[in-house]
Short mmCIF file of C-alpha atoms and ligand atoms in Angstrom, two decimals:
data_model
loop_
_atom_site.label_atom_id
_atom_site.label_comp_id
_atom_site.label_asym_id
_atom_site.label_seq_id
_atom_site.Cartn_x
_atom_site.Cartn_y
_atom_site.Cartn_z
CA MET A 1020 -44.21 22.44 32.11
CA MET A 1021 -43.23 18.80 31.86
CA PRO A 1022 -45.41 16.38 33.96
CA ASP A 1023 -43.69 14.52 36.80
CA TRP A 1024 -44.00 11.13 35.11
CA ALA A 1025 -42.14 12.47 32.04
CA LEU A 1026 -39.30 13.71 34.21
CA ALA A 1027 -39.27 10.35 35.93
CA VAL A 1028 -38.53 8.78 32.53
CA LEU A 1029 -36.27 11.50 31.12
CA ASP A 1030 -33.84 11.72 34.02
CA PRO A 1031 -32.89 8.02 34.13
CA LEU A 1032 -32.77 7.94 30.33
CA ALA A 1033 -30.32 10.85 30.25
CA VAL A 1034 -28.19 9.15 32.92
CA ALA A 1035 -28.28 5.85 31.00
CA VAL A 1036 -27.18 7.52 27.77
CA GLY A 1037 -24.43 9.43 29.59
CA LEU A 1038 -23.18 6.25 31.26
CA GLY A 1039 -23.40 4.45 27.90
CA PHE A 1040 -21.12 7.02 26.27
CA PHE A 1041 -18.77 6.94 29.22
CA MET A 1042 -18.47 3.17 29.30
CA ALA A 1043 -18.12 2.79 25.54
CA LEU A 1044 -15.33 5.36 25.41
CA ALA A 1045 -13.66 4.00 28.53
CA TYR A 1046 -13.67 0.58 26.85
CA ALA A 1047 -12.16 2.17 23.71
CA GLY A 1048 -9.49 3.73 25.92
CA LEU A 1049 -8.66 0.41 27.58
CA VAL A 1050 -8.42 -1.39 24.23
CA SER A 1051 -6.22 1.43 22.90
CA ALA A 1052 -3.95 1.15 25.93
CA ARG A 1053 -3.55 -2.56 25.22
CA GLU A 1054 -2.81 -1.70 21.59
CA LYS A 1055 -0.16 0.84 22.70
CA GLU A 1056 -1.95 3.76 21.02
CA PRO A 1057 -1.32 6.66 23.44
CA ARG A 1058 -3.15 9.27 21.37
CA ALA A 1059 -6.24 7.08 21.14
CA VAL A 1060 -6.13 6.56 24.94
CA PHE A 1061 -6.03 10.32 25.50
CA VAL A 1062 -8.82 11.10 23.00
CA SER A 1063 -11.03 8.29 24.37
CA SER A 1064 -10.58 9.52 27.95
CA LEU A 1065 -11.28 13.12 27.00
CA LEU A 1066 -14.37 12.22 24.98
CA ALA A 1067 -15.61 9.92 27.75
CA VAL A 1068 -15.81 12.96 30.04
CA ILE A 1069 -16.96 15.55 27.48
CA LEU A 1070 -19.68 13.43 25.87
CA SER A 1071 -21.13 11.93 29.01
CA ALA A 1072 -21.10 15.12 31.12
CA PRO A 1073 -24.14 16.90 29.61
CA TYR A 1074 -26.37 13.82 29.96
CA LEU A 1075 -25.24 13.08 33.52
CA LEU A 1076 -25.65 16.73 34.56
CA LEU A 1077 -29.16 16.86 33.15
CA GLY A 1078 -30.17 13.51 34.57
CA LEU A 1079 -28.74 14.00 38.03
CA SER A 1080 -29.43 17.69 38.67
CA ASP A 1081 -32.57 19.63 39.69
CA LEU A 1082 -31.96 22.49 37.27
CA GLU A 1083 -35.01 24.54 36.36
CA GLY A 1084 -36.18 23.96 32.79
CA ARG A 1085 -33.84 20.99 32.25
CA SER A 1086 -36.65 18.89 30.85
CA GLY A 1087 -36.78 20.82 27.55
CA VAL A 1088 -33.00 20.55 27.12
CA SER A 1089 -33.13 16.83 27.98
CA VAL A 1090 -35.80 16.17 25.37
CA GLY A 1091 -33.88 18.11 22.72
CA LEU A 1092 -30.57 16.39 23.50
CA LEU A 1093 -32.07 12.90 23.64
CA LEU A 1094 -33.98 13.43 20.40
CA LEU A 1095 -30.82 14.70 18.73
CA THR A 1096 -28.84 11.73 20.06
CA GLY A 1097 -31.49 9.28 18.86
CA ALA A 1098 -31.63 10.88 15.41
CA ALA A 1099 -27.83 10.82 15.07
CA GLY A 1100 -27.71 7.18 16.20
CA LEU A 1101 -30.43 6.23 13.74
CA ALA A 1102 -28.74 8.06 10.88
CA LEU A 1103 -25.57 6.11 11.57
CA VAL A 1104 -27.21 2.68 11.66
CA ILE A 1105 -29.65 3.06 8.76
CA PRO A 1106 -28.11 1.15 5.85
CA SER A 1107 -26.95 3.34 2.96
CA GLY A 1108 -24.41 3.22 0.15
CA LYS A 1109 -24.24 -0.60 0.27
CA LYS A 1110 -24.40 -1.14 -3.48
CA ARG A 1111 -22.44 -4.00 -4.98
CA ILE A 1112 -19.66 -3.52 -7.50
CA THR A 1113 -21.37 -3.84 -10.85
CA GLU A 1114 -18.91 -2.42 -13.34
CA ASP A 1115 -16.72 -4.86 -15.18
CA ASP A 1116 -13.27 -4.76 -13.58
CA THR A 1117 -11.84 -7.74 -15.41
CA PRO A 1118 -8.28 -6.95 -16.50
CA ARG A 1119 -8.03 -6.90 -20.29
CA GLY A 1120 -4.55 -8.35 -20.50
CA ARG A 1121 -1.95 -10.30 -18.56
CA ILE A 1122 0.96 -8.82 -16.64
CA ASP A 1123 4.47 -9.63 -17.83
CA GLU A 1124 6.34 -10.63 -14.67
CA ARG A 1125 9.59 -9.32 -16.15
CA ASP A 1126 8.21 -5.78 -15.73
CA ILE A 1127 7.66 -5.90 -11.99
CA MET A 1128 10.28 -4.31 -9.77
CA PHE A 1129 11.38 -7.54 -8.06
CA SER A 1130 12.26 -9.02 -11.44
CA ARG A 1131 14.02 -5.88 -12.67
CA ASN A 1132 15.98 -5.75 -9.41
CA LEU A 1133 17.41 -9.19 -10.19
CA LEU A 1134 18.82 -8.15 -13.59
CA GLU A 1135 22.60 -8.02 -13.41
CA PRO A 1136 24.47 -5.47 -15.52
CA GLY A 1137 26.66 -7.14 -18.10
CA THR A 1138 24.42 -10.21 -18.52
CA ALA A 1139 22.52 -11.05 -21.71
CA ARG A 1140 19.25 -10.92 -19.75
CA PHE A 1141 20.00 -7.36 -18.63
CA GLU A 1142 20.92 -6.14 -22.14
CA GLU A 1143 17.89 -7.80 -23.72
CA TYR A 1144 15.48 -6.35 -21.19
CA TYR A 1145 16.62 -2.75 -21.56
CA ALA A 1146 16.91 -3.06 -25.34
CA ALA A 1147 13.21 -3.94 -25.31
CA ASN A 1148 12.33 -1.41 -22.57
CA PRO A 1149 14.73 1.53 -22.95
CA GLU A 1150 12.37 3.90 -21.11
CA LYS A 1151 12.90 1.90 -17.89
CA ARG A 1152 16.70 2.08 -17.91
CA ALA A 1153 17.19 5.46 -16.20
CA VAL A 1154 14.78 4.81 -13.34
CA ASP A 1155 16.23 1.34 -12.78
CA ASP A 1156 19.80 2.63 -12.81
CA ALA A 1157 18.69 5.11 -10.13
CA PHE A 1158 17.50 2.41 -7.72
CA ARG A 1159 20.57 0.27 -8.50
CA ALA A 1160 22.81 3.14 -7.40
CA LEU A 1161 21.20 3.05 -3.92
CA PRO A 1162 22.24 0.68 -1.09
CA GLY A 1163 19.32 -1.73 -1.69
CA LEU A 1164 17.06 -3.94 0.40
CA LEU A 1165 18.65 -5.15 3.68
CA ALA A 1166 21.89 -3.38 2.77
CA GLU A 1167 24.37 -1.71 5.07
CA GLY A 1168 24.30 2.02 4.40
CA SER A 1169 20.54 2.17 3.97
CA THR A 1170 18.80 4.67 6.23
CA MET A 1171 16.95 2.09 8.36
CA TYR A 1172 20.04 -0.05 8.77
CA ASP A 1173 19.75 -2.36 11.75
CA PRO A 1174 22.29 -5.19 11.75
CA TYR A 1175 20.35 -7.61 13.93
CA ALA A 1176 17.00 -7.06 12.23
CA TYR A 1177 18.49 -7.18 8.74
CA ALA A 1178 20.31 -10.39 9.63
CA ALA A 1179 17.06 -11.86 10.96
CA ALA A 1180 15.10 -10.81 7.86
CA GLY A 1181 17.90 -12.17 5.67
CA ALA A 1182 17.78 -15.49 7.52
CA THR A 1183 14.03 -15.76 6.98
CA GLU A 1184 14.39 -14.78 3.33
CA ALA A 1185 17.04 -17.50 2.91
CA THR A 1186 14.61 -20.01 4.42
CA VAL A 1187 11.92 -18.89 1.97
CA GLU A 1188 14.45 -19.56 -0.78
CA TYR A 1189 14.60 -23.23 0.29
CA LEU A 1190 10.86 -23.44 -0.34
CA ARG A 1191 10.95 -22.08 -3.88
CA PRO A 1192 12.01 -25.29 -5.66
CA LEU A 1193 9.35 -27.27 -3.76
CA VAL A 1194 6.31 -25.68 -5.38
CA GLU A 1195 5.73 -28.52 -7.84
CA GLY A 1196 6.00 -32.29 -7.85
CA GLY A 1197 4.78 -35.46 -9.40
CA VAL A 1198 1.34 -37.00 -8.99
CA ALA A 1199 1.78 -40.57 -7.91
CA THR A 1200 -1.74 -41.98 -7.74
CA GLU A 1201 -5.00 -41.98 -9.64
CA PRO A 1202 -7.45 -39.22 -8.62
CA THR A 1203 -9.21 -40.22 -5.40
CA VAL A 1204 -11.56 -37.32 -4.61
CA THR A 1205 -15.19 -37.70 -5.57
CA ASP A 1206 -16.88 -34.96 -3.58
CA PRO A 1207 -15.58 -31.42 -4.25
CA VAL A 1208 -17.63 -29.94 -1.38
CA GLU A 1209 -16.23 -32.39 1.12
CA ILE A 1210 -12.59 -31.92 0.12
CA MET A 1211 -13.08 -28.16 -0.03
CA GLY A 1212 -14.30 -28.16 3.57
CA PHE A 1213 -11.28 -30.20 4.61
CA ILE A 1214 -8.80 -28.01 2.71
CA LYS A 1215 -10.22 -24.79 4.10
CA GLY A 1216 -10.31 -26.13 7.63
CA TRP A 1217 -6.74 -27.43 7.41
CA THR A 1218 -5.45 -24.16 5.95
CA LEU A 1219 -7.11 -22.14 8.71
CA LYS A 1220 -5.80 -24.52 11.32
CA GLN A 1221 -2.30 -23.92 10.04
CA GLY A 1222 -2.61 -20.20 10.76
CA ALA A 1223 -4.38 -18.68 7.76
CA ILE A 1224 -6.92 -15.94 8.48
CA SER A 1225 -9.05 -16.43 5.38
CA VAL A 1226 -9.26 -18.93 2.51
CA GLY A 1227 -11.19 -18.79 -0.75
CA VAL A 1228 -11.42 -20.55 -4.10
CA THR A 1229 -11.88 -19.20 -7.60
CA GLU A 1230 -11.85 -20.65 -11.06
CA LEU A 1231 -8.47 -19.87 -12.58
CA ARG A 1232 -8.84 -17.22 -15.27
CA ASP A 1233 -6.49 -16.09 -17.98
CA TYR A 1234 -5.69 -12.74 -16.38
CA HIS A 1235 -4.78 -14.40 -13.08
CA THR A 1236 -1.54 -15.70 -14.59
CA TYR A 1237 1.50 -13.70 -15.65
CA SER A 1238 2.09 -13.77 -19.39
CA THR A 1239 5.83 -14.43 -19.08
CA VAL A 1240 8.02 -15.74 -16.27
CA GLY A 1241 10.18 -12.96 -14.81
CA ARG A 1242 12.34 -14.79 -12.26
CA GLY A 1243 14.36 -17.96 -11.95
CA ASP A 1244 15.48 -20.51 -14.51
CA ASP A 1245 12.33 -20.20 -16.60
CA TYR A 1246 12.86 -16.45 -17.13
CA GLY A 1247 11.39 -15.36 -20.45
CA ARG A 1248 9.21 -18.45 -20.95
CA PRO A 1249 5.46 -18.03 -21.48
CA VAL A 1250 3.42 -18.99 -18.41
CA GLU A 1251 1.39 -22.10 -19.09
CA LEU A 1252 -0.68 -23.26 -16.18
CA ASP A 1253 -3.08 -26.01 -17.04
CA HIS A 1254 -5.15 -25.76 -13.86
CA ASP A 1255 -8.84 -25.05 -13.35
CA TYR A 1256 -8.97 -23.69 -9.79
CA ALA A 1257 -6.96 -21.50 -7.49
CA ILE A 1258 -7.05 -21.55 -3.69
CA ALA A 1259 -5.97 -18.24 -2.14
CA PHE A 1260 -5.35 -17.60 1.54
CA THR A 1261 -4.02 -14.87 3.81
CA THR A 1262 -1.98 -14.77 6.99
CA GLU A 1263 -1.86 -11.87 9.42
CA MET A 1264 1.15 -9.58 9.65
CA SER A 1265 1.83 -8.74 13.31
CA ARG A 1266 0.37 -5.34 14.18
CA GLU A 1267 3.31 -4.62 16.47
CA MET A 1268 5.88 -5.26 13.74
CA VAL A 1269 3.92 -3.35 11.09
CA ALA A 1270 3.34 -0.36 13.37
CA GLY A 1271 7.10 0.31 13.43
CA ALA A 1272 7.19 0.72 9.63
CA PRO A 1273 9.28 1.85 7.84
CA LYS A 1274 11.80 0.69 10.42
CA ALA A 1275 13.29 -2.78 10.13
CA SER A 1276 10.49 -4.57 11.99
CA ILE A 1277 8.40 -4.36 8.81
CA VAL A 1278 10.83 -6.23 6.60
CA MET A 1279 11.30 -8.92 9.26
CA GLU A 1280 7.55 -9.40 9.38
CA SER A 1281 7.12 -9.39 5.61
CA TYR A 1282 9.59 -12.24 5.19
CA GLN A 1283 8.16 -14.03 8.20
CA GLN A 1284 4.74 -14.09 6.59
CA TYR A 1285 6.15 -15.03 3.17
CA LEU A 1286 7.63 -18.00 4.99
CA ALA A 1287 4.37 -18.78 6.79
CA THR A 1288 2.22 -18.56 3.65
CA GLY A 1289 4.84 -20.39 1.60
CA ALA A 1290 5.03 -23.30 4.05
CA ILE A 1291 1.23 -23.67 4.08
CA ALA A 1292 0.98 -23.43 0.27
CA ILE A 1293 3.65 -26.06 -0.32
CA GLN A 1294 2.01 -28.51 2.08
CA LEU A 1295 -1.39 -27.85 0.53
CA ALA A 1296 -0.12 -28.45 -3.01
CA LYS A 1297 1.55 -31.66 -1.82
CA LEU A 1298 -1.64 -32.80 -0.13
CA ILE A 1299 -3.59 -32.30 -3.36
CA ARG A 1300 -0.96 -34.13 -5.40
CA GLY A 1301 -1.18 -36.92 -2.84
CA LEU A 1302 -4.87 -37.20 -3.71
CA GLY A 1303 -4.00 -37.70 -7.36
CA TYR A 1304 -4.26 -34.23 -8.91
CA SER A 1305 -1.58 -31.90 -10.17
CA ALA A 1306 -1.12 -28.80 -8.01
CA ARG A 1307 1.38 -25.95 -7.77
CA ALA A 1308 2.14 -23.62 -4.90
CA HIS A 1309 2.79 -19.96 -5.69
CA VAL A 1310 5.16 -18.56 -3.06
CA ASP A 1311 7.32 -15.48 -2.71
CA GLY A 1312 9.80 -15.30 -5.57
CA ASN A 1313 8.23 -18.18 -7.48
CA TYR A 1314 4.82 -17.12 -8.69
CA ARG A 1315 2.99 -17.85 -11.89
CA VAL A 1316 -0.14 -16.00 -10.75
CA VAL A 1317 -0.90 -12.45 -9.62
CA CYS A 1318 -1.94 -13.26 -6.05
CA PRO A 1319 -4.06 -10.14 -5.24
CA LEU A 1320 -6.24 -10.68 -8.32
CA VAL A 1321 -6.73 -14.36 -7.51
CA ALA A 1322 -7.54 -13.55 -3.88
CA ARG A 1323 -10.02 -10.86 -4.88
CA ASP A 1324 -11.87 -13.24 -7.19
CA ALA A 1325 -11.81 -15.91 -4.48
CA GLY A 1326 -13.86 -13.57 -2.28
CA LEU A 1327 -11.12 -12.53 0.14
CA GLY A 1328 -11.42 -8.76 -0.37
CA GLU A 1329 -11.03 -5.92 -2.82
CA ILE A 1330 -8.06 -4.10 -4.31
CA GLY A 1331 -7.73 -0.73 -2.61
CA ARG A 1332 -6.00 2.56 -3.27
CA MET A 1333 -2.54 1.22 -2.46
CA GLY A 1334 -2.96 -1.59 -4.99
CA LEU A 1335 -2.97 -4.32 -2.33
CA LEU A 1336 -5.69 -6.76 -1.37
CA MET A 1337 -7.86 -5.19 1.33
CA THR A 1338 -9.41 -7.88 3.49
CA PRO A 1339 -12.52 -7.22 5.60
CA GLU A 1340 -10.76 -8.49 8.74
CA LEU A 1341 -7.34 -6.86 8.56
CA GLY A 1342 -7.33 -4.60 5.51
CA PRO A 1343 -3.93 -4.78 3.77
CA ARG A 1344 -2.12 -6.11 6.87
CA VAL A 1345 -1.88 -9.62 5.39
CA ARG A 1346 0.34 -11.71 3.16
CA LEU A 1347 -0.99 -14.01 0.48
CA ALA A 1348 -0.18 -17.24 -1.22
CA VAL A 1349 -2.01 -19.32 -3.80
CA VAL A 1350 -2.24 -22.96 -4.82
CA THR A 1351 -3.52 -23.80 -8.29
CA THR A 1352 -4.81 -27.23 -9.16
CA GLU A 1353 -6.72 -29.39 -11.59
CA MET A 1354 -8.68 -30.95 -8.73
CA PRO A 1355 -12.43 -30.23 -9.09
CA LEU A 1356 -13.42 -27.71 -6.41
CA VAL A 1357 -16.31 -25.39 -5.67
CA ALA A 1358 -15.56 -21.73 -6.39
CA ASP A 1359 -16.52 -19.09 -3.82
CA GLU A 1360 -18.36 -15.97 -4.87
CA ARG A 1361 -16.42 -12.76 -5.13
CA SER A 1362 -17.47 -10.39 -2.35
CA LEU A 1363 -18.13 -7.39 -4.71
CA ASP A 1364 -17.91 -5.17 -1.63
CA TYR A 1365 -18.23 -1.61 -2.88
CA THR A 1366 -17.89 -0.16 0.62
CA MET A 1367 -14.12 -0.67 0.68
CA ILE A 1368 -13.72 1.12 -2.65
CA ASP A 1369 -15.95 3.93 -1.36
CA PHE A 1370 -13.93 4.14 1.86
CA CYS A 1371 -10.66 4.31 -0.10
CA ALA A 1372 -12.09 6.98 -2.39
CA ARG A 1373 -12.69 9.24 0.62
CA CYS A 1374 -9.85 8.23 2.95
CA LYS A 1375 -6.52 8.83 1.10
CA LYS A 1376 -4.50 8.40 4.30
CA CYS A 1377 -1.96 6.12 2.62
CA ALA A 1378 -1.52 8.55 -0.29
CA GLU A 1379 -0.88 11.42 2.08
CA ILE A 1380 1.67 9.56 4.20
CA CYS A 1381 3.59 7.71 1.47
CA PRO A 1382 7.17 9.03 1.69
CA ALA A 1383 7.67 8.35 -2.04
CA GLN A 1384 4.38 9.93 -3.13
CA ALA A 1385 3.80 6.68 -4.98
CA ILE A 1386 0.09 6.32 -4.17
CA PRO A 1387 -2.39 8.35 -6.21
CA SER A 1388 -4.62 10.71 -4.24
CA GLY A 1389 -7.25 11.24 -6.96
CA ASP A 1390 -10.14 9.14 -8.16
CA ARG A 1391 -9.73 5.77 -9.80
CA GLU A 1392 -8.71 6.01 -13.46
CA MET A 1393 -9.33 3.83 -16.48
CA ILE A 1394 -6.14 1.79 -16.94
CA ASP A 1395 -6.14 -0.99 -19.54
CA GLY A 1396 -9.93 -0.95 -19.59
CA VAL A 1397 -10.34 -1.21 -15.81
CA ARG A 1398 -11.20 1.58 -13.37
CA ARG A 1399 -8.66 1.40 -10.55
CA TRP A 1400 -5.85 3.06 -8.68
CA GLN A 1401 -2.33 2.36 -9.82
CA ILE A 1402 0.66 3.05 -7.62
CA ASP A 1403 3.99 4.26 -8.99
CA GLN A 1404 5.90 1.00 -8.46
CA GLU A 1405 9.21 2.55 -9.49
CA ALA A 1406 8.95 5.36 -6.90
CA CYS A 1407 7.95 2.87 -4.18
CA PHE A 1408 10.78 0.42 -4.92
CA THR A 1409 13.37 3.20 -5.23
CA LEU A 1410 12.46 4.29 -1.71
CA TRP A 1411 12.88 0.71 -0.48
CA CYS A 1412 16.39 0.63 -1.93
CA GLN A 1413 17.23 3.83 -0.11
CA ILE A 1414 15.85 2.88 3.29
CA GLY A 1415 16.68 -0.84 3.11
CA THR A 1416 13.25 -2.10 4.19
CA ASP A 1417 10.01 -2.63 2.32
CA CYS A 1418 8.64 0.55 3.97
CA GLY A 1419 5.02 -0.44 4.65
CA ARG A 1420 3.97 2.99 5.95
CA CYS A 1421 0.83 2.74 3.82
CA VAL A 1422 -0.14 -0.57 5.42
CA SER A 1423 0.63 0.64 8.95
CA VAL A 1424 -1.58 3.76 8.79
CA CYS A 1425 -4.53 2.21 6.92
CA PRO A 1426 -7.68 2.40 9.08
CA TYR A 1427 -8.54 -1.15 8.00
CA SER A 1428 -5.27 -2.40 9.51
CA HIS A 1429 -6.40 -2.04 13.10
CA PRO A 1430 -6.52 -5.29 15.10
CA ASN A 1431 -9.29 -7.79 14.53
CA ASN A 1432 -11.12 -7.26 17.85
CA LEU A 1433 -14.58 -6.26 19.07
CA LEU A 1434 -13.90 -2.51 19.08
CA HIS A 1435 -12.55 -2.31 15.53
CA ASN A 1436 -14.97 -4.93 14.23
CA LEU A 1437 -17.90 -2.79 15.38
CA VAL A 1438 -16.41 0.07 13.37
CA ARG A 1439 -15.91 -2.25 10.39
CA LEU A 1440 -19.56 -3.31 10.68
CA GLY A 1441 -20.67 0.33 10.60
CA VAL A 1442 -18.36 1.07 7.67
CA ARG A 1443 -19.91 -1.78 5.68
CA ASN A 1444 -23.42 -0.70 6.59
CA SER A 1445 -23.62 3.04 5.99
CA SER A 1446 -21.92 5.69 3.88
CA LEU A 1447 -22.51 8.26 6.65
CA PHE A 1448 -20.72 5.96 9.08
CA ARG A 1449 -17.82 5.68 6.61
CA ARG A 1450 -17.40 9.46 6.53
CA LEU A 1451 -17.50 9.61 10.32
CA ALA A 1452 -15.06 6.68 10.66
CA ILE A 1453 -12.48 8.44 8.47
CA LYS A 1454 -12.69 11.59 10.62
CA ALA A 1455 -12.63 9.51 13.80
CA ASP A 1456 -9.54 7.62 12.65
CA ASP A 1457 -7.76 10.94 12.13
CA LEU A 1458 -8.90 12.12 15.56
CA PHE A 1459 -7.96 8.97 17.47
CA TYR A 1460 -4.76 7.99 15.64
CA GLY A 1461 -3.69 11.20 13.88
CA LYS A 1462 -4.00 12.33 10.27
CA ARG A 1463 -0.35 11.37 9.87
CA PRO A 1464 0.18 8.72 12.57
CA PRO A 1465 3.79 8.56 13.72
CA SER A 1466 5.78 5.41 13.20
CA ALA A 1467 5.55 3.39 16.43
CA GLU A 1468 8.59 2.49 18.49
CA LEU A 1469 10.13 -0.88 17.80
CA PRO A 1470 9.18 -3.67 20.21
CA ASP A 1471 11.30 -3.61 23.39
CA TRP A 1472 13.27 -6.72 22.46
CA MET A 1473 14.35 -5.05 19.21
CA ARG A 1474 15.30 -1.78 20.88
CA MET A 1475 17.98 -3.50 22.96
CA ASN A 1476 20.06 -3.03 19.83
CA PRO A 1477 21.59 0.50 20.09
CA ILE A 1478 22.14 0.82 16.32
CA ALA A 1479 18.44 0.19 15.68
CA GLU A 1480 17.56 2.98 18.09
CA ASP A 1481 19.87 5.42 16.30
CA SER A 1482 18.46 4.69 12.86
CA SER A 1483 14.86 4.98 14.00
CA SER A 1484 15.21 8.29 15.80
S1 LIG B 74 -5.28 4.12 3.93
FE1 LIG B 74 -7.35 4.68 3.33
S2 LIG B 74 -7.19 5.05 1.12
FE2 LIG B 74 -5.39 3.91 1.71
S3 LIG B 74 -5.90 1.77 1.35
FE3 LIG B 74 -6.37 2.21 3.50
S4 LIG B 74 -8.54 2.78 3.51
FE4 LIG B 74 -7.82 2.91 1.39
S1 LIG B 75 5.43 0.85 0.76
FE1 LIG B 75 6.00 2.96 1.33
S2 LIG B 75 6.77 3.86 -0.56
FE2 LIG B 75 5.61 2.04 -1.14
S3 LIG B 75 3.54 2.76 -1.53
FE3 LIG B 75 3.58 2.12 0.62
S4 LIG B 75 4.08 4.00 1.74
FE4 LIG B 75 4.60 4.37 -0.39
#
């Protein structure tokens, strides 16, 4: 028989825990409603009732023998809570994942897509790479990106994306320029603080600096007038930064909202990078911006080494704040800077190893679902870039289903940041978070409806149904 004083403690405690569950899940439901996630609203509401009910019943009732059940339930709850918050599986990445060679830009799909049949460039490329001819002919036979006849065809959205892409094109020749004055910066820490602050003020979400390494640069230029020339970049540092892709536009992937947003963020990152490079040149140091369609560096590798995240299963940079739902640009320079430390966050790799949501949803089956493999001396995942790009040419957009369903892509707010904190802290929490993401958002989340203002276009509605 439990003494009266114990019951006097147990009953309010049970009520407090029950109310805690109820309020936390009600809050999750409200946030989900704001995020237009109907399934998450339903699950949160249901769990708010189911999880809080036993505690409230025990705490508020006069049931005979309830004290034993209360003790058991509260002990179980405490143990489960403790198990979830005790740090575990937080080891740092220790294995050497330095790429052994440099990537030839001519081999990436964007470069191969620009090859025109009948030109010397085309003949030379396939003479040197005959094994790529059949797969490339296959994507060339399809409508192509932003083309009429593609399955996601949406005339207004394609026109808008095309307009943004054309604006990005204006930026491409502006990546370099002369250095007019003698070097003026004497304090690398001071200028670094200014550059980071200015970049964030212009809309970047994260900024980092790394020393420029050999494997950061392409071996050979694959686009533009310098096609086929070796990449020579005589710079010591690289500044990488990210901008956020709108959750609303990404959630509609693979419909046309995704390609509008991709180009929009290429424009945003490009405009920041070009100004930043110009600023540095104005201080007397050579600097080059690396923007969409005019890169000399492999941006995800630079960003990883600058401490902005890790490379995940889908081969993209996974940032702690927004996962892969970002776009990147880089500025390289000779100006003396202070390099940031790479984050070496193993928890993202561990999460990707267990999650596999992107691999399961990818309509082109381009993302591997197994463990990381040794590729060119580095353990990593490698996507099938040909399968991915061929799908883009069929649907007309850059797809982005992998980015839209990634659990790390949820908005950067208190609710999801608490989950991110738990994911970083404990391997048990990571396992639970993967299951919870499936429960709240679906194992195969449906593509969201386009924003209202886009759905006023009847053709867009037809293609997305
Ligand atoms: S969906 Fe899952 S496996 Fe894919 S990148 Fe995101 S966290 Fe990793
Ligand atoms: S963009 Fe689409 S096709 Fe490409 S890897 Fe992601 S889900 Fe697959």
